[in-house]
Amino acid sequence: MTEVTQVRARPTVFLEDMGCQMNRLDSELVLGKLKREGFERVDQPADADVVLYYTCSVREHAEDKVYGRLGTLRRLKEERPEMVIGVMGCMAQNHKDLIFKRAPHVDLVVGTSRFEDVAELLDEVKHGERVMALDRKDLAFDRDISVRPRRDQAFITAMRGCNKFCTFCIVPFTQGRERSRSVTELVKEAKQLRDDGVVEITLLGQRIDTYGLDRQDGTTLAVLLERLHEDVSGLERISYLTSHPNHMSDELARAVADHPRVSRYLHLPVQSGSDRVLQEMNRGYTVDDYRRAVDVMRNRIPDLSLATDWIVGFPGETEAEFDQSVDLLRELDFQGSFVFKYSPRAGTRAFDRGDPVSRDEKARRNQIILEEQKKSSLRKNRARIGSEVDVLVEGISKRNSAKWTGRTDRNLIVCFPAGKDLTGRLVRVRLTDCTALTLFGELV
Ligand code: SF4
């Protein structure tokens, strides 16, 4: 009897990304590069010649997940020693050769600045070498814009790195100092994406509001938003993530207010309502400074949609200090909150302070913030019922296949029935009902 084996004409790659939008975009860039080298993407590691994990180091849980994944690949690697296993991104930059020690069957460790060399690094592995590439290079990347999960939306990396060194955060160590791409380069990339069907771009940076400052030539986020708005017609929406309270300026507020296709959604992490905790976190502002930053933006942008991040259970956070966070949440009327239970990260300054707040207590505080936020979101959404909004349609609703879903320029999710595919179109919807997270309506 002849054994039939499937022979693939092209090499195959499995890639799983974890963590933030920037990781998702970087993994798209990696896939684009490998596609040009002839690779075909597959959905299972068992079908792949190359297995890559694009990793996150912000939380311990994310790193444990990667080691778990690597553990399950050990058997596969024994059966197929020619299979290449690689770890890329923040955890690679952070753990370095510890990854080889904990998972000796890994062949490739690639840090946050070398992902564009993935094809060349894979060649080195094929020559029998175990490769670790962690050094920093500049931002240039020859992007294959056709590789992206959605046809109508795309992320663009405007800058990388962070100079802030919050005491809980590993990012400045994994991503290095702030480096901004030029306005010209970003406008060119936005035009290419627009020509390929993209109607919404999101500019990414760890502190996007410091975009351009490292170039010392007058470039700012406000300048970039204006140029994109003026020069790239056809984009329905221009969004930006993530902001830091120290850099909210009237110039930025005006750039948003004066350009209708720039999103009115501001993700402005506050992290705590206690001045003492903020100082311990080295956030660089007080609660009053944060209030002023919000005022600067709200003064020019009516109904600004403001979302924030909270860390609960930071070492030493008392019950009274946590209550100050809850009070601030109520006071500032956020549209949304992302809550994170503190997780100590080796290599950060806060790591030495241990993790004294118990898991149960963190879970309790987490739940309180979520419940308070839910009340606030619901109240704000109810006030919108009866009004009309422009919705950029994203596709069929995951929860109800009879409905379509999209977002407003304030990043509010809207669901509505429609008889045809309106993906990528801007439609007007009258709001009729809501939950805390979703608005419902009908086409006008
Ligand atoms: S601003 Fe702070 S939390 Fe944000 S990336 Fe920089 S160091 Fe991390």
mmCIF file of N, CA, C and O in Angstrom, residues 359-399:
data_model
loop_
_atom_site.group_PDB
_atom_site.id
_atom_site.type_symbol
_atom_site.label_atom_id
_atom_site.label_comp_id
_atom_site.label_asym_id
_atom_site.label_seq_id
_atom_site.Cartn_x
_atom_site.Cartn_y
_atom_site.Cartn_z
ATOM 1 N N ARG A 359 -5.842 38.853 45.746
ATOM 2 C CA ARG A 359 -6.580 38.637 44.487
ATOM 3 C C ARG A 359 -8.062 38.909 44.675
ATOM 4 O O ARG A 359 -8.708 39.518 43.821
ATOM 5 N N ASP A 360 -8.593 38.439 45.803
ATOM 6 C CA ASP A 360 -10.028 38.637 46.044
ATOM 7 C C ASP A 360 -10.366 40.119 46.154
ATOM 8 O O ASP A 360 -11.388 40.579 45.646
ATOM 9 N N GLU A 361 -9.485 40.852 46.828
ATOM 10 C CA GLU A 361 -9.745 42.282 46.998
ATOM 11 C C GLU A 361 -9.650 43.000 45.647
ATOM 12 O O GLU A 361 -10.456 43.884 45.334
ATOM 13 N N LYS A 362 -8.672 42.599 44.843
ATOM 14 C CA LYS A 362 -8.571 43.213 43.504
ATOM 15 C C LYS A 362 -9.823 42.906 42.692
ATOM 16 O O LYS A 362 -10.346 43.774 41.992
ATOM 17 N N ALA A 363 -10.285 41.660 42.805
ATOM 18 C CA ALA A 363 -11.485 41.275 42.043
ATOM 19 C C ALA A 363 -12.686 42.100 42.510
ATOM 20 O O ALA A 363 -13.513 42.541 41.704
ATOM 21 N N ARG A 364 -12.765 42.331 43.814
ATOM 22 C CA ARG A 364 -13.886 43.118 44.347
ATOM 23 C C ARG A 364 -13.825 44.552 43.817
ATOM 24 O O ARG A 364 -14.813 45.101 43.347
ATOM 25 N N ARG A 365 -12.642 45.159 43.871
ATOM 26 C CA ARG A 365 -12.504 46.543 43.391
ATOM 27 C C ARG A 365 -12.787 46.617 41.887
ATOM 28 O O ARG A 365 -13.417 47.564 41.396
ATOM 29 N N ASN A 366 -12.305 45.633 41.179
ATOM 30 C CA ASN A 366 -12.547 45.561 39.734
ATOM 31 C C ASN A 366 -14.051 45.585 39.453
ATOM 32 O O ASN A 366 -14.544 46.339 38.607
ATOM 33 N N GLN A 367 -14.775 44.774 40.214
ATOM 34 C CA GLN A 367 -16.211 44.645 40.002
ATOM 35 C C GLN A 367 -16.939 45.956 40.319
ATOM 36 O O GLN A 367 -17.854 46.360 39.601
ATOM 37 N N ILE A 368 -16.484 46.626 41.366
ATOM 38 C CA ILE A 368 -17.131 47.902 41.739
ATOM 39 C C ILE A 368 -16.972 48.923 40.613
ATOM 40 O O ILE A 368 -17.924 49.599 40.212
ATOM 41 N N ILE A 369 -15.752 49.024 40.083
ATOM 42 C CA ILE A 369 -15.534 49.984 38.979
ATOM 43 C C ILE A 369 -16.427 49.621 37.792
ATOM 44 O O ILE A 369 -17.077 50.489 37.191
ATOM 45 N N LEU A 370 -16.470 48.333 37.466
ATOM 46 C CA LEU A 370 -17.275 47.921 36.307
ATOM 47 C C LEU A 370 -18.745 48.271 36.512
ATOM 48 O O LEU A 370 -19.417 48.758 35.597
ATOM 49 N N GLU A 371 -19.231 48.028 37.730
ATOM 50 C CA GLU A 371 -20.650 48.302 37.980
ATOM 51 C C GLU A 371 -20.947 49.803 37.931
ATOM 52 O O GLU A 371 -21.951 50.230 37.369
ATOM 53 N N GLU A 372 -20.044 50.591 38.517
ATOM 54 C CA GLU A 372 -20.245 52.046 38.474
ATOM 55 C C GLU A 372 -20.215 52.548 37.032
ATOM 56 O O GLU A 372 -20.994 53.405 36.633
ATOM 57 N N GLN A 373 -19.270 52.005 36.264
ATOM 58 C CA GLN A 373 -19.160 52.437 34.873
ATOM 59 C C GLN A 373 -20.406 52.056 34.085
ATOM 60 O O GLN A 373 -20.888 52.820 33.244
ATOM 61 N N LYS A 374 -20.932 50.875 34.391
ATOM 62 C CA LYS A 374 -22.125 50.419 33.677
ATOM 63 C C LYS A 374 -23.276 51.401 33.898
ATOM 64 O O LYS A 374 -23.983 51.770 32.961
ATOM 65 N N LYS A 375 -23.421 51.844 35.143
ATOM 66 C CA LYS A 375 -24.501 52.807 35.437
ATOM 67 C C LYS A 375 -24.300 54.087 34.632
ATOM 68 O O LYS A 375 -25.231 54.624 34.042
ATOM 69 N N SER A 376 -23.052 54.561 34.616
ATOM 70 C CA SER A 376 -22.755 55.814 33.918
ATOM 71 C C SER A 376 -22.981 55.664 32.407
ATOM 72 O O SER A 376 -23.597 56.523 31.766
ATOM 73 N N SER A 377 -22.510 54.554 31.841
ATOM 74 C CA SER A 377 -22.660 54.339 30.390
ATOM 75 C C SER A 377 -24.133 54.253 30.018
ATOM 76 O O SER A 377 -24.569 54.817 29.008
ATOM 77 N N LEU A 378 -24.899 53.551 30.863
ATOM 78 C CA LEU A 378 -26.323 53.382 30.567
ATOM 79 C C LEU A 378 -27.039 54.735 30.614
ATOM 80 O O LEU A 378 -27.836 55.067 29.732
ATOM 81 N N ARG A 379 -26.710 55.515 31.624
ATOM 82 C CA ARG A 379 -27.346 56.831 31.742
ATOM 83 C C ARG A 379 -27.016 57.694 30.522
ATOM 84 O O ARG A 379 -27.885 58.335 29.935
ATOM 85 N N LYS A 380 -25.760 57.673 30.111
ATOM 86 C CA LYS A 380 -25.356 58.492 28.962
ATOM 87 C C LYS A 380 -26.025 57.991 27.677
ATOM 88 O O LYS A 380 -26.463 58.777 26.841
ATOM 89 N N ASN A 381 -26.096 56.676 27.526
ATOM 90 C CA ASN A 381 -26.724 56.131 26.315
ATOM 91 C C ASN A 381 -28.224 56.447 26.279
ATOM 92 O O ASN A 381 -28.778 56.778 25.233
ATOM 93 N N ARG A 382 -28.879 56.344 27.440
ATOM 94 C CA ARG A 382 -30.330 56.637 27.470
ATOM 95 C C ARG A 382 -30.607 58.067 27.022
ATOM 96 O O ARG A 382 -31.595 58.341 26.345
ATOM 97 N N ALA A 383 -29.708 58.971 27.403
ATOM 98 C CA ALA A 383 -29.904 60.380 27.036
ATOM 99 C C ALA A 383 -29.806 60.577 25.522
ATOM 100 O O ALA A 383 -30.232 61.603 24.996
ATOM 101 N N ARG A 384 -29.247 59.597 24.832
ATOM 102 C CA ARG A 384 -29.086 59.733 23.371
ATOM 103 C C ARG A 384 -30.290 59.199 22.598
ATOM 104 O O ARG A 384 -30.396 59.415 21.389
ATOM 105 N N ILE A 385 -31.168 58.474 23.265
ATOM 106 C CA ILE A 385 -32.311 57.878 22.558
ATOM 107 C C ILE A 385 -33.186 58.986 21.976
ATOM 108 O O ILE A 385 -33.456 59.995 22.627
ATOM 109 N N GLY A 386 -33.582 58.782 20.720
ATOM 110 C CA GLY A 386 -34.380 59.792 20.022
ATOM 111 C C GLY A 386 -33.532 60.647 19.095
ATOM 112 O O GLY A 386 -34.050 61.268 18.173
ATOM 113 N N SER A 387 -32.215 60.670 19.306
ATOM 114 C CA SER A 387 -31.352 61.474 18.433
ATOM 115 C C SER A 387 -30.914 60.655 17.217
ATOM 116 O O SER A 387 -31.104 59.437 17.168
ATOM 117 N N GLU A 388 -30.332 61.345 16.248
ATOM 118 C CA GLU A 388 -29.818 60.668 15.051
ATOM 119 C C GLU A 388 -28.301 60.754 15.052
ATOM 120 O O GLU A 388 -27.728 61.778 15.434
ATOM 121 N N VAL A 389 -27.668 59.655 14.617
ATOM 122 C CA VAL A 389 -26.196 59.624 14.596
ATOM 123 C C VAL A 389 -25.726 59.041 13.264
ATOM 124 O O VAL A 389 -26.445 58.276 12.618
ATOM 125 N N ASP A 390 -24.518 59.426 12.860
ATOM 126 C CA ASP A 390 -23.896 58.826 11.679
ATOM 127 C C ASP A 390 -23.079 57.626 12.126
ATOM 128 O O ASP A 390 -22.252 57.737 13.040
ATOM 129 N N VAL A 391 -23.324 56.497 11.471
ATOM 130 C CA VAL A 391 -22.679 55.242 11.879
ATOM 131 C C VAL A 391 -21.832 54.715 10.724
ATOM 132 O O VAL A 391 -22.324 54.591 9.595
ATOM 133 N N LEU A 392 -20.581 54.428 11.010
ATOM 134 C CA LEU A 392 -19.717 53.786 10.020
ATOM 135 C C LEU A 392 -19.897 52.274 10.191
ATOM 136 O O LEU A 392 -19.555 51.715 11.238
ATOM 137 N N VAL A 393 -20.453 51.630 9.174
ATOM 138 C CA VAL A 393 -20.900 50.243 9.330
ATOM 139 C C VAL A 393 -19.703 49.291 9.269
ATOM 140 O O VAL A 393 -18.859 49.371 8.380
ATOM 141 N N GLU A 394 -19.654 48.374 10.258
ATOM 142 C CA GLU A 394 -18.537 47.427 10.329
ATOM 143 C C GLU A 394 -18.906 46.039 9.821
ATOM 144 O O GLU A 394 -18.034 45.255 9.475
ATOM 145 N N GLY A 395 -20.197 45.687 9.838
ATOM 146 C CA GLY A 395 -20.588 44.360 9.346
ATOM 147 C C GLY A 395 -21.789 43.838 10.107
ATOM 148 O O GLY A 395 -22.455 44.577 10.841
ATOM 149 N N ILE A 396 -22.037 42.535 9.952
ATOM 150 C CA ILE A 396 -23.182 41.905 10.614
ATOM 151 C C ILE A 396 -22.887 41.789 12.107
ATOM 152 O O ILE A 396 -21.767 41.469 12.509
ATOM 153 N N SER A 397 -23.898 42.041 12.923
ATOM 154 C CA SER A 397 -23.732 41.943 14.372
ATOM 155 C C SER A 397 -23.408 40.505 14.772
ATOM 156 O O SER A 397 -24.038 39.562 14.286
ATOM 157 N N LYS A 398 -22.442 40.351 15.674
ATOM 158 C CA LYS A 398 -22.079 38.993 16.114
ATOM 159 C C LYS A 398 -23.194 38.378 16.953
ATOM 160 O O LYS A 398 -23.364 37.179 16.998
ATOM 161 N N ARG A 399 -23.966 39.214 17.624
ATOM 162 C CA ARG A 399 -25.002 38.697 18.521
ATOM 163 C C ARG A 399 -26.325 38.465 17.822
ATOM 164 O O ARG A 399 -27.161 37.716 18.313
#
